[in-house]
mmCIF file of C-alpha atoms in Angstrom:
data_model
loop_
_atom_site.group_PDB
_atom_site.id
_atom_site.type_symbol
_atom_site.label_atom_id
_atom_site.label_comp_id
_atom_site.label_asym_id
_atom_site.label_seq_id
_atom_site.Cartn_x
_atom_site.Cartn_y
_atom_site.Cartn_z
ATOM 1 C CA MET A 1 8.911 -4.251 -23.883
ATOM 2 C CA ASP A 2 7.546 -2.363 -20.685
ATOM 3 C CA SER A 3 6.073 -5.026 -18.647
ATOM 4 C CA SER A 4 4.652 -2.372 -16.397
ATOM 5 C CA ASN A 5 1.827 -2.313 -18.762
ATOM 6 C CA LEU A 6 0.908 -5.974 -18.270
ATOM 7 C CA ILE A 7 -2.383 -6.794 -16.306
ATOM 8 C CA ARG A 8 -2.788 -10.313 -15.103
ATOM 9 C CA MET A 9 -6.391 -11.367 -14.954
ATOM 10 C CA THR A 10 -7.090 -14.759 -13.114
ATOM 11 C CA HIS A 11 -10.858 -15.044 -14.013
ATOM 12 C CA SER A 12 -12.602 -15.243 -17.371
ATOM 13 C CA PHE A 13 -14.384 -12.227 -18.636
ATOM 14 C CA THR A 14 -15.289 -10.992 -21.986
ATOM 15 C CA LEU A 15 -13.448 -7.827 -23.373
ATOM 16 C CA LYS A 16 -15.502 -5.302 -25.082
ATOM 17 C CA PRO A 17 -15.185 -5.164 -28.942
ATOM 18 C CA SER A 18 -13.704 -1.563 -28.759
ATOM 19 C CA ILE A 19 -10.935 -3.234 -26.489
ATOM 20 C CA LEU A 20 -10.435 -6.283 -28.544
ATOM 21 C CA ALA A 21 -9.558 -3.973 -31.481
ATOM 22 C CA LYS A 22 -6.721 -2.239 -29.760
ATOM 23 C CA THR A 23 -5.497 -4.927 -27.395
ATOM 24 C CA HIS A 24 -2.392 -6.900 -28.203
ATOM 25 C CA TYR A 25 -2.431 -10.435 -26.644
ATOM 26 C CA LEU A 26 1.253 -11.129 -25.357
ATOM 27 C CA HIS A 27 1.690 -14.979 -25.555
ATOM 28 C CA SER A 28 3.640 -17.545 -27.307
ATOM 29 C CA SER A 29 1.800 -20.170 -29.572
ATOM 30 C CA SER A 30 2.469 -22.775 -27.044
ATOM 31 C CA MET A 31 0.586 -20.865 -24.114
ATOM 32 C CA SER A 32 -2.524 -22.232 -22.978
ATOM 33 C CA LEU A 33 -5.498 -20.147 -22.761
ATOM 34 C CA SER A 34 -7.819 -22.283 -20.891
ATOM 35 C CA ASN A 35 -10.221 -21.071 -18.264
ATOM 36 C CA LYS A 36 -7.865 -22.159 -15.585
ATOM 37 C CA SER A 37 -4.849 -20.318 -17.252
ATOM 38 C CA PRO A 38 -3.915 -16.697 -16.206
ATOM 39 C CA ARG A 39 -4.182 -14.347 -18.770
ATOM 40 C CA LEU A 40 -1.927 -11.464 -19.873
ATOM 41 C CA PHE A 41 -3.523 -8.407 -21.696
ATOM 42 C CA MET A 42 -1.741 -5.324 -22.678
ATOM 43 C CA LEU A 43 -3.884 -2.297 -23.376
ATOM 44 C CA ARG A 44 -1.833 -0.006 -25.454
ATOM 45 C CA THR A 45 -2.536 3.752 -25.516
ATOM 46 C CA THR A 46 -1.206 6.413 -27.838
ATOM 47 C CA SER A 47 -2.209 9.509 -26.215
ATOM 48 C CA ARG A 48 -3.688 10.926 -23.121
ATOM 49 C CA SER A 49 -6.677 13.334 -22.829
ATOM 50 C CA SER A 50 -5.203 16.885 -21.612
ATOM 51 C CA SER A 51 -8.516 17.676 -20.039
ATOM 52 C CA SER A 52 -9.463 14.375 -18.220
ATOM 53 C CA GLY A 53 -6.462 12.418 -17.994
ATOM 54 C CA ALA A 54 -8.293 9.185 -19.032
ATOM 55 C CA HIS A 55 -6.718 6.881 -21.654
ATOM 56 C CA ASN A 56 -8.687 8.057 -24.718
ATOM 57 C CA ASN A 57 -8.113 4.934 -26.875
ATOM 58 C CA VAL A 58 -9.088 2.403 -24.545
ATOM 59 C CA SER A 59 -12.510 1.531 -23.143
ATOM 60 C CA PHE A 60 -11.735 0.688 -19.458
ATOM 61 C CA ASP A 61 -14.011 -2.106 -18.103
ATOM 62 C CA GLU A 62 -14.629 -0.684 -14.722
ATOM 63 C CA ALA A 63 -16.821 -3.634 -13.617
ATOM 64 C CA ALA A 64 -14.388 -6.283 -14.514
ATOM 65 C CA TYR A 65 -11.318 -4.429 -12.964
ATOM 66 C CA GLU A 66 -13.330 -4.000 -9.554
ATOM 67 C CA ALA A 67 -14.631 -7.428 -9.566
ATOM 68 C CA GLU A 68 -11.146 -8.771 -9.877
ATOM 69 C CA ARG A 69 -9.794 -6.271 -7.195
ATOM 70 C CA LEU A 70 -12.526 -7.257 -4.678
ATOM 71 C CA ARG A 71 -12.037 -10.941 -5.195
ATOM 72 C CA LEU A 72 -8.358 -10.927 -4.575
ATOM 73 C CA ASP A 73 -8.753 -8.508 -1.586
ATOM 74 C CA ALA A 74 -11.135 -11.042 -0.096
ATOM 75 C CA LYS A 75 -8.567 -13.658 -0.801
ATOM 76 C CA ALA A 76 -5.882 -11.841 0.985
ATOM 77 C CA ARG A 77 -8.012 -10.860 3.957
ATOM 78 C CA GLN A 78 -9.020 -14.651 4.514
ATOM 79 C CA SER A 79 -5.344 -15.561 4.427
ATOM 80 C CA MET A 80 -4.543 -12.835 6.949
ATOM 81 C CA ALA A 81 -7.375 -14.273 9.219
ATOM 82 C CA GLU A 82 -5.946 -17.612 9.163
ATOM 83 C CA THR A 83 -2.548 -16.230 9.871
ATOM 84 C CA SER A 84 -3.726 -14.100 12.828
ATOM 85 C CA LYS A 85 -5.702 -16.858 14.392
ATOM 86 C CA MET A 86 -2.543 -18.965 14.299
ATOM 87 C CA GLU A 87 -0.491 -16.530 15.841
ATOM 88 C CA ILE A 88 -2.784 -15.220 18.396
ATOM 89 C CA GLN A 89 -2.980 -18.898 19.548
ATOM 90 C CA ASN A 90 0.897 -18.681 19.832
ATOM 91 C CA SER A 91 0.945 -15.373 21.498
ATOM 92 C CA ASN A 92 2.102 -16.848 24.914
ATOM 93 C CA SER A 93 5.025 -18.293 23.165
ATOM 94 C CA GLU A 94 6.946 -15.418 21.814
ATOM 95 C CA GLU A 95 9.988 -17.546 21.240
ATOM 96 C CA ASN A 96 8.134 -19.640 18.360
ATOM 97 C CA ASP A 97 6.415 -16.556 17.061
ATOM 98 C CA PRO A 98 8.005 -13.179 18.040
ATOM 99 C CA LYS A 99 5.393 -11.086 16.240
ATOM 100 C CA ALA A 100 2.229 -12.683 17.736
ATOM 101 C CA TRP A 101 1.958 -9.490 19.976
ATOM 102 C CA LYS A 102 1.106 -7.450 16.871
ATOM 103 C CA TRP A 103 -2.007 -9.641 16.156
ATOM 104 C CA VAL A 104 -3.249 -9.254 19.779
ATOM 105 C CA ILE A 105 -3.129 -5.450 19.361
ATOM 106 C CA ARG A 106 -4.562 -5.276 15.989
ATOM 107 C CA LYS A 107 -7.647 -7.746 16.908
ATOM 108 C CA ARG A 108 -8.290 -5.632 20.248
ATOM 109 C CA ILE A 109 -8.418 -2.333 18.014
ATOM 110 C CA TRP A 110 -10.569 -4.072 15.315
ATOM 111 C CA ASP A 111 -12.965 -5.373 17.883
ATOM 112 C CA LEU A 112 -13.268 -1.956 19.704
ATOM 113 C CA MET A 113 -14.028 -0.143 16.497
ATOM 114 C CA GLU A 114 -16.919 -2.478 15.573
ATOM 115 C CA ALA A 115 -18.256 -2.682 19.069
ATOM 116 C CA GLN A 116 -18.299 1.023 19.562
ATOM 117 C CA ASN A 117 -19.356 1.698 16.068
ATOM 118 C CA PHE A 118 -16.407 3.768 15.372
ATOM 119 C CA ALA A 119 -16.183 1.652 12.147
ATOM 120 C CA GLN A 120 -17.207 2.891 8.836
ATOM 121 C CA ASN A 121 -17.763 0.922 5.529
ATOM 122 C CA PRO A 122 -16.281 -1.292 4.239
ATOM 123 C CA ARG A 123 -17.091 -3.633 7.420
ATOM 124 C CA PRO A 124 -16.072 -5.472 8.995
ATOM 125 C CA VAL A 125 -12.874 -3.665 9.394
ATOM 126 C CA HIS A 126 -10.905 -6.728 10.565
ATOM 127 C CA HIS A 127 -7.809 -7.370 8.337
ATOM 128 C CA ARG A 128 -8.128 -3.851 6.891
ATOM 129 C CA ILE A 129 -6.823 -0.417 7.324
ATOM 130 C CA PRO A 130 -9.886 0.446 9.177
ATOM 131 C CA ASN A 131 -12.226 3.067 7.755
ATOM 132 C CA PHE A 132 -13.610 5.310 10.680
ATOM 133 C CA VAL A 133 -15.963 7.808 11.752
ATOM 134 C CA GLY A 134 -14.471 11.178 11.322
ATOM 135 C CA ALA A 135 -12.017 10.094 8.678
ATOM 136 C CA SER A 136 -12.780 13.386 6.829
ATOM 137 C CA ALA A 137 -12.155 15.420 9.766
ATOM 138 C CA ALA A 138 -8.718 13.899 10.389
ATOM 139 C CA ALA A 139 -7.947 14.722 6.627
ATOM 140 C CA ASP A 140 -8.916 18.176 7.231
ATOM 141 C CA LYS A 141 -6.299 18.210 10.115
ATOM 142 C CA PHE A 142 -3.746 16.828 7.693
ATOM 143 C CA GLY A 143 -4.759 19.572 5.139
ATOM 144 C CA GLU A 144 -3.708 22.180 7.653
ATOM 145 C CA LEU A 145 -0.133 20.900 8.137
ATOM 146 C CA GLU A 146 2.667 23.265 7.179
ATOM 147 C CA VAL A 147 4.511 20.090 5.733
ATOM 148 C CA TYR A 148 1.550 19.330 3.608
ATOM 149 C CA ARG A 149 0.967 23.089 2.445
ATOM 150 C CA ASN A 150 4.628 23.238 1.142
ATOM 151 C CA SER A 151 4.736 19.917 -0.423
ATOM 152 C CA GLN A 152 4.396 19.440 -4.184
ATOM 153 C CA CYS A 153 4.191 15.534 -4.568
ATOM 154 C CA VAL A 154 2.443 13.324 -1.809
ATOM 155 C CA LYS A 155 2.468 9.807 -1.498
ATOM 156 C CA VAL A 156 -0.851 8.356 -0.158
ATOM 157 C CA ASN A 157 -1.757 4.751 0.451
ATOM 158 C CA PRO A 158 -4.884 3.537 -1.313
ATOM 159 C CA ASP A 159 -7.158 2.622 1.611
ATOM 160 C CA SER A 160 -10.709 3.882 2.273
ATOM 161 C CA PRO A 161 -9.877 6.118 5.418
ATOM 162 C CA GLN A 162 -7.337 8.062 3.453
ATOM 163 C CA LYS A 163 -9.715 8.816 0.413
ATOM 164 C CA GLN A 164 -10.251 12.238 1.544
ATOM 165 C CA VAL A 165 -6.495 12.829 1.959
ATOM 166 C CA ARG A 166 -6.011 11.804 -1.742
ATOM 167 C CA PHE A 167 -8.971 14.187 -2.677
ATOM 168 C CA LEU A 168 -7.382 17.066 -0.948
ATOM 169 C CA THR A 169 -3.990 16.548 -2.427
ATOM 170 C CA LEU A 170 -5.484 16.682 -5.942
ATOM 171 C CA SER A 171 -7.991 19.398 -5.220
ATOM 172 C CA ASP A 172 -4.935 21.592 -4.045
ATOM 173 C CA GLY A 173 -3.127 20.924 -7.306
ATOM 174 C CA LYS A 174 -0.577 18.766 -5.997
ATOM 175 C CA LYS A 175 0.953 15.505 -7.496
ATOM 176 C CA LEU A 176 -0.459 12.415 -5.987
ATOM 177 C CA LEU A 177 1.597 9.214 -5.882
ATOM 178 C CA THR A 178 -0.230 5.995 -4.901
ATOM 179 C CA PRO A 179 0.599 2.404 -4.964
ATOM 180 C CA GLN A 180 -1.550 -0.105 -7.107
ATOM 181 C CA PRO A 181 -3.592 -2.207 -4.788
ATOM 182 C CA ARG A 182 -1.212 -4.694 -2.928
ATOM 183 C CA LEU A 183 1.256 -3.890 -5.875
ATOM 184 C CA ARG A 184 -0.301 -6.624 -7.897
ATOM 185 C CA THR A 185 -0.305 -5.222 -11.336
ATOM 186 C CA GLY A 186 2.716 -2.964 -11.036
ATOM 187 C CA PHE A 187 4.298 -0.338 -8.774
ATOM 188 C CA PHE A 188 2.984 3.184 -8.305
ATOM 189 C CA SER A 189 0.667 5.400 -10.292
ATOM 190 C CA VAL A 190 0.882 9.218 -10.411
ATOM 191 C CA LEU A 191 -1.854 11.342 -10.745
ATOM 192 C CA GLU A 192 -1.733 14.948 -12.051
ATOM 193 C CA SER A 193 -4.530 17.339 -10.977
ATOM 194 C CA SER A 194 -3.805 19.167 -14.016
ATOM 195 C CA LEU A 195 -4.931 16.261 -16.330
ATOM 196 C CA LEU A 196 -8.202 15.984 -14.385
ATOM 197 C CA THR A 197 -11.550 17.975 -14.278
ATOM 198 C CA PRO A 198 -13.426 18.799 -11.192
ATOM 199 C CA SER A 199 -15.970 16.131 -12.085
ATOM 200 C CA THR A 200 -13.175 13.212 -12.239
ATOM 201 C CA ILE A 201 -11.036 14.267 -9.350
ATOM 202 C CA ARG A 202 -13.077 12.336 -6.812
ATOM 203 C CA GLU A 203 -13.305 9.163 -9.020
ATOM 204 C CA ALA A 204 -9.407 9.431 -9.425
ATOM 205 C CA CYS A 205 -9.260 9.044 -5.625
ATOM 206 C CA THR A 206 -10.753 5.439 -5.887
ATOM 207 C CA SER A 207 -8.929 2.191 -7.162
ATOM 208 C CA VAL A 208 -10.810 2.172 -10.382
ATOM 209 C CA GLY A 209 -10.221 5.851 -10.779
ATOM 210 C CA VAL A 210 -6.235 5.260 -10.341
ATOM 211 C CA ALA A 211 -6.502 2.568 -12.957
ATOM 212 C CA LYS A 212 -8.421 4.800 -15.389
ATOM 213 C CA TYR A 213 -6.493 8.128 -14.815
ATOM 214 C CA GLY A 214 -3.224 7.338 -13.431
ATOM 215 C CA ASN A 215 0.116 7.113 -15.052
ATOM 216 C CA PRO A 216 1.916 4.001 -14.078
ATOM 217 C CA ILE A 217 5.711 4.466 -13.270
ATOM 218 C CA GLY A 218 8.706 2.082 -12.806
ATOM 219 C CA LEU A 219 11.626 1.959 -10.522
ATOM 220 C CA ASN A 220 13.558 4.154 -12.880
ATOM 221 C CA GLU A 221 11.366 7.132 -12.436
ATOM 222 C CA LYS A 222 13.038 10.347 -11.209
ATOM 223 C CA LEU A 223 10.864 12.117 -8.688
ATOM 224 C CA LYS A 224 11.022 13.527 -5.334
ATOM 225 C CA VAL A 225 8.327 12.776 -2.674
ATOM 226 C CA ASP A 226 7.938 15.416 -0.080
ATOM 227 C CA LEU A 227 5.416 13.771 2.184
ATOM 228 C CA ILE A 228 4.188 10.208 2.777
ATOM 229 C CA VAL A 229 0.865 9.390 4.161
ATOM 230 C CA ILE A 230 0.218 5.676 5.346
ATOM 231 C CA GLY A 231 -2.632 4.099 7.074
ATOM 232 C CA SER A 232 -2.426 2.411 10.489
ATOM 233 C CA VAL A 233 -4.510 0.007 12.528
ATOM 234 C CA GLY A 234 -2.771 1.322 15.772
ATOM 235 C CA VAL A 235 -0.027 3.822 16.458
ATOM 236 C CA ASP A 236 1.722 5.027 19.617
ATOM 237 C CA PRO A 237 1.750 8.859 20.023
ATOM 238 C CA ARG A 238 4.608 8.717 22.425
ATOM 239 C CA THR A 239 6.973 6.962 19.887
ATOM 240 C CA GLY A 240 5.475 6.981 16.603
ATOM 241 C CA ALA A 241 5.474 3.371 16.663
ATOM 242 C CA ARG A 242 2.903 2.045 14.129
ATOM 243 C CA LEU A 243 1.139 -1.233 13.210
ATOM 244 C CA GLY A 244 -0.294 -1.890 10.041
ATOM 245 C CA LYS A 245 -2.825 -4.671 8.845
ATOM 246 C CA GLY A 246 0.038 -7.189 8.771
ATOM 247 C CA GLU A 247 0.935 -7.579 5.204
ATOM 248 C CA GLY A 248 3.838 -5.376 5.074
ATOM 249 C CA PHE A 249 3.009 -3.336 1.969
ATOM 250 C CA ALA A 250 3.698 0.087 3.513
ATOM 251 C CA GLU A 251 7.223 -1.012 4.512
ATOM 252 C CA LEU A 252 7.802 -2.473 1.021
ATOM 253 C CA GLU A 253 6.493 0.833 -0.580
ATOM 254 C CA TYR A 254 8.702 2.795 1.720
ATOM 255 C CA GLY A 255 12.009 0.596 1.075
ATOM 256 C CA MET A 256 11.332 0.952 -2.883
ATOM 257 C CA LEU A 257 10.966 4.684 -2.724
ATOM 258 C CA ARG A 258 14.129 4.747 -0.570
ATOM 259 C CA TYR A 259 15.921 2.642 -3.266
ATOM 260 C CA MET A 260 14.734 5.158 -5.925
ATOM 261 C CA GLY A 261 16.100 8.136 -3.936
ATOM 262 C CA ALA A 262 12.560 9.778 -3.941
ATOM 263 C CA ILE A 263 12.721 9.957 -0.019
ATOM 264 C CA ASP A 264 15.156 10.100 2.742
ATOM 265 C CA ASP A 265 15.190 10.196 6.492
ATOM 266 C CA SER A 266 13.991 13.672 6.579
ATOM 267 C CA THR A 267 10.595 13.008 4.524
ATOM 268 C CA PRO A 268 7.810 13.205 6.942
ATOM 269 C CA VAL A 269 5.611 10.130 7.488
ATOM 270 C CA VAL A 270 1.823 11.044 8.476
ATOM 271 C CA THR A 271 -0.905 8.837 9.575
ATOM 272 C CA THR A 272 -4.588 9.565 9.880
ATOM 273 C CA VAL A 273 -6.528 7.550 12.456
ATOM 274 C CA HIS A 274 -9.480 7.416 14.777
ATOM 275 C CA ASP A 275 -8.404 8.567 18.451
ATOM 276 C CA CYS A 276 -9.356 5.208 19.512
ATOM 277 C CA GLN A 277 -6.475 3.898 17.536
ATOM 278 C CA LEU A 278 -3.869 5.494 19.636
ATOM 279 C CA VAL A 279 -2.232 3.026 21.941
ATOM 280 C CA ASP A 280 0.468 2.885 24.481
ATOM 281 C CA ASP A 281 1.526 -0.705 24.468
ATOM 282 C CA ILE A 282 3.628 -1.144 21.195
ATOM 283 C CA PRO A 283 7.017 -2.308 22.499
ATOM 284 C CA VAL A 284 9.645 -0.396 20.555
ATOM 285 C CA GLU A 285 12.337 -2.993 21.115
ATOM 286 C CA LYS A 286 10.236 -5.615 19.440
ATOM 287 C CA LEU A 287 9.738 -3.703 16.388
ATOM 288 C CA LEU A 288 11.268 -5.091 13.166
ATOM 289 C CA ILE A 289 14.060 -3.158 11.212
ATOM 290 C CA HIS A 290 11.817 -2.594 8.375
ATOM 291 C CA ASP A 291 8.907 -1.239 10.406
ATOM 292 C CA VAL A 292 8.143 2.300 9.354
ATOM 293 C CA PRO A 293 7.625 4.838 12.250
ATOM 294 C CA VAL A 294 5.387 7.974 11.960
ATOM 295 C CA ASP A 295 6.257 11.571 12.475
ATOM 296 C CA ILE A 296 2.836 12.969 12.779
ATOM 297 C CA ILE A 297 -0.609 11.631 13.702
ATOM 298 C CA CYS A 298 -3.894 13.313 12.576
ATOM 299 C CA THR A 299 -7.179 12.332 14.236
ATOM 300 C CA PRO A 300 -10.571 14.041 14.074
ATOM 301 C CA THR A 301 -9.751 15.821 17.110
ATOM 302 C CA GLN A 302 -5.889 16.681 17.265
ATOM 303 C CA VAL A 303 -2.644 16.658 15.658
ATOM 304 C CA ILE A 304 0.133 14.913 17.466
ATOM 305 C CA PHE A 305 4.042 15.361 16.450
ATOM 306 C CA THR A 306 5.648 12.322 17.781
ATOM 307 C CA ASN A 307 9.357 13.154 17.695
ATOM 308 C CA THR A 308 9.730 9.717 16.988
ATOM 309 C CA PRO A 309 13.089 8.175 18.324
ATOM 310 C CA ILE A 310 12.652 5.135 16.021
ATOM 311 C CA PRO A 311 15.128 4.875 13.053
ATOM 312 C CA LYS A 312 13.536 4.683 9.627
ATOM 313 C CA PRO A 313 14.171 1.907 7.278
ATOM 314 C CA GLN A 314 17.172 2.428 4.964
ATOM 315 C CA GLY A 315 15.674 0.491 1.768
ATOM 316 C CA ILE A 316 14.455 -3.086 1.235
ATOM 317 C CA TYR A 317 15.778 -5.930 3.512
ATOM 318 C CA TRP A 318 16.003 -8.771 1.246
ATOM 319 C CA ASP A 319 16.947 -11.189 4.060
ATOM 320 C CA LYS A 320 13.625 -10.304 5.732
ATOM 321 C CA LEU A 321 11.481 -10.890 2.378
ATOM 322 C CA SER A 322 9.854 -14.321 2.213
ATOM 323 C CA PRO A 323 9.734 -16.343 -0.985
ATOM 324 C CA GLU A 324 5.935 -16.079 -0.797
ATOM 325 C CA LYS A 325 5.893 -12.438 -0.756
ATOM 326 C CA LEU A 326 8.331 -12.208 -3.323
ATOM 327 C CA GLY A 327 6.346 -14.375 -5.633
ATOM 328 C CA GLN A 328 3.354 -12.139 -5.235
ATOM 329 C CA ILE A 329 5.028 -9.078 -6.216
ATOM 330 C CA ARG A 330 6.374 -8.753 -9.753
ATOM 331 C CA ILE A 331 8.112 -5.401 -9.207
ATOM 332 C CA LEU A 332 10.092 -6.701 -6.378
ATOM 333 C CA ARG A 333 11.290 -9.778 -8.432
ATOM 334 C CA GLU A 334 12.258 -7.402 -11.279
ATOM 335 C CA LEU A 335 14.196 -5.281 -8.949
ATOM 336 C CA LYS A 336 15.960 -8.050 -7.220
ATOM 337 C CA SER A 337 17.114 -9.492 -10.723
ATOM 338 C CA LYS A 338 18.350 -5.988 -11.845
ATOM 339 C CA ILE A 339 20.543 -5.559 -8.559
ATOM 340 C CA GLU A 340 21.853 -9.245 -8.789
ATOM 341 C CA ARG A 341 22.775 -8.470 -12.496
ATOM 342 C CA GLU A 342 24.320 -5.149 -11.738
ATOM 343 C CA THR A 343 26.194 -6.401 -8.622
ATOM 344 C CA GLY A 344 27.085 -9.926 -9.920
ATOM 345 C CA GLN A 345 25.929 -11.287 -6.454
ATOM 346 C CA LYS A 346 23.047 -13.252 -5.285
ATOM 347 C CA LEU A 347 20.787 -11.277 -2.868
ATOM 348 C CA PRO A 348 19.742 -13.152 0.281
ATOM 349 C CA SER A 349 16.015 -14.442 0.929
ATOM 350 C CA GLY A 350 13.973 -14.355 3.945
ATOM 351 C CA PRO A 351 12.539 -17.259 5.865
ATOM 352 C CA SER A 352 9.520 -19.126 4.151
ATOM 353 C CA GLU A 353 6.005 -18.061 5.291
ATOM 354 C CA LYS A 354 6.974 -16.491 8.752
ATOM 355 C CA LEU A 355 8.261 -12.906 9.152
ATOM 356 C CA PRO A 356 11.889 -12.600 10.108
ATOM 357 C CA PRO A 357 13.112 -12.823 13.755
ATOM 358 C CA THR A 358 12.840 -9.518 15.997
ATOM 359 C CA ALA A 359 15.548 -7.161 14.951
ATOM 360 C CA GLN A 360 16.213 -4.988 17.925
ATOM 361 C CA ARG A 361 15.786 -1.277 17.585
ATOM 362 C CA ARG A 362 17.775 1.389 19.249
ATOM 363 C CA ARG A 363 16.438 4.725 20.236
ATOM 364 C CA ARG A 364 18.226 7.747 18.418
#
């Protein structure tokens, strides 16, 4: 059975009768279904509407989905806040914490965006890919890029400042590949503009809309991604060095797409940011081997081609992946087990909790 259709819900809610009639509970007779136990539901569908792209055999509970997403997002941000506080305190002792400098730069940018009112909702922007004033203008700059105009399939992150990028992608008749939030319930979803109507395209650019209209795919999917858009907290226009919000999902998504053969070194990586997110103090030599550099930066006022000298990651670096992160992401555990079965060799694991030691970068 394809487990990509499983949705894990960790709080109690009531399914609508129309869902109950079509939902198959996947559990053994010995599984506890107490209020404290995670619940697994599989929503089966037999056909897809050709006009709207919605699953026409299932009533999708938008409120329950969004409430769960927001709850888990808040939990993740709280965890990041605690981590960043600890690491900033250790910023004067990089031998003990070689990545503390990243949190110092992130906090400076988040604080500036809030203080200068460059931030847009959801606020505060701390521990998020920050939404910003002029995000739509930056998306318009993106839409003028030749690499975008020539693309057929574009992978875009699911964060708020890139919502207009997702809208442009679908409005222009392209295929949109977007990761499921924090890779919790699966991997990527594909949205086809031909399966959407003008009235549903904008909704399809939201997390709820992706769940309603997207087609979940697995690691065995054969596809070619022509262009990657990732969110950033800070980016250096001179080198293309980039900082995300600190969870490492952009790097994991990139590594998995490399594993699938969907992208290679020549696949352009673009980010859209506010001009205040351009920095000049990201030390290339302190970046980790899995950090993803960007080729093009779009702000509300300019387009920058970085000609980045930083090598792009070649896949997933299992020796850098903590047991905690692996435990959070089912698709990674499945991939690791698959590789180990096929090779007959056990893959390495990264250190617990902490990110890996600095991996020295060389300029190309």
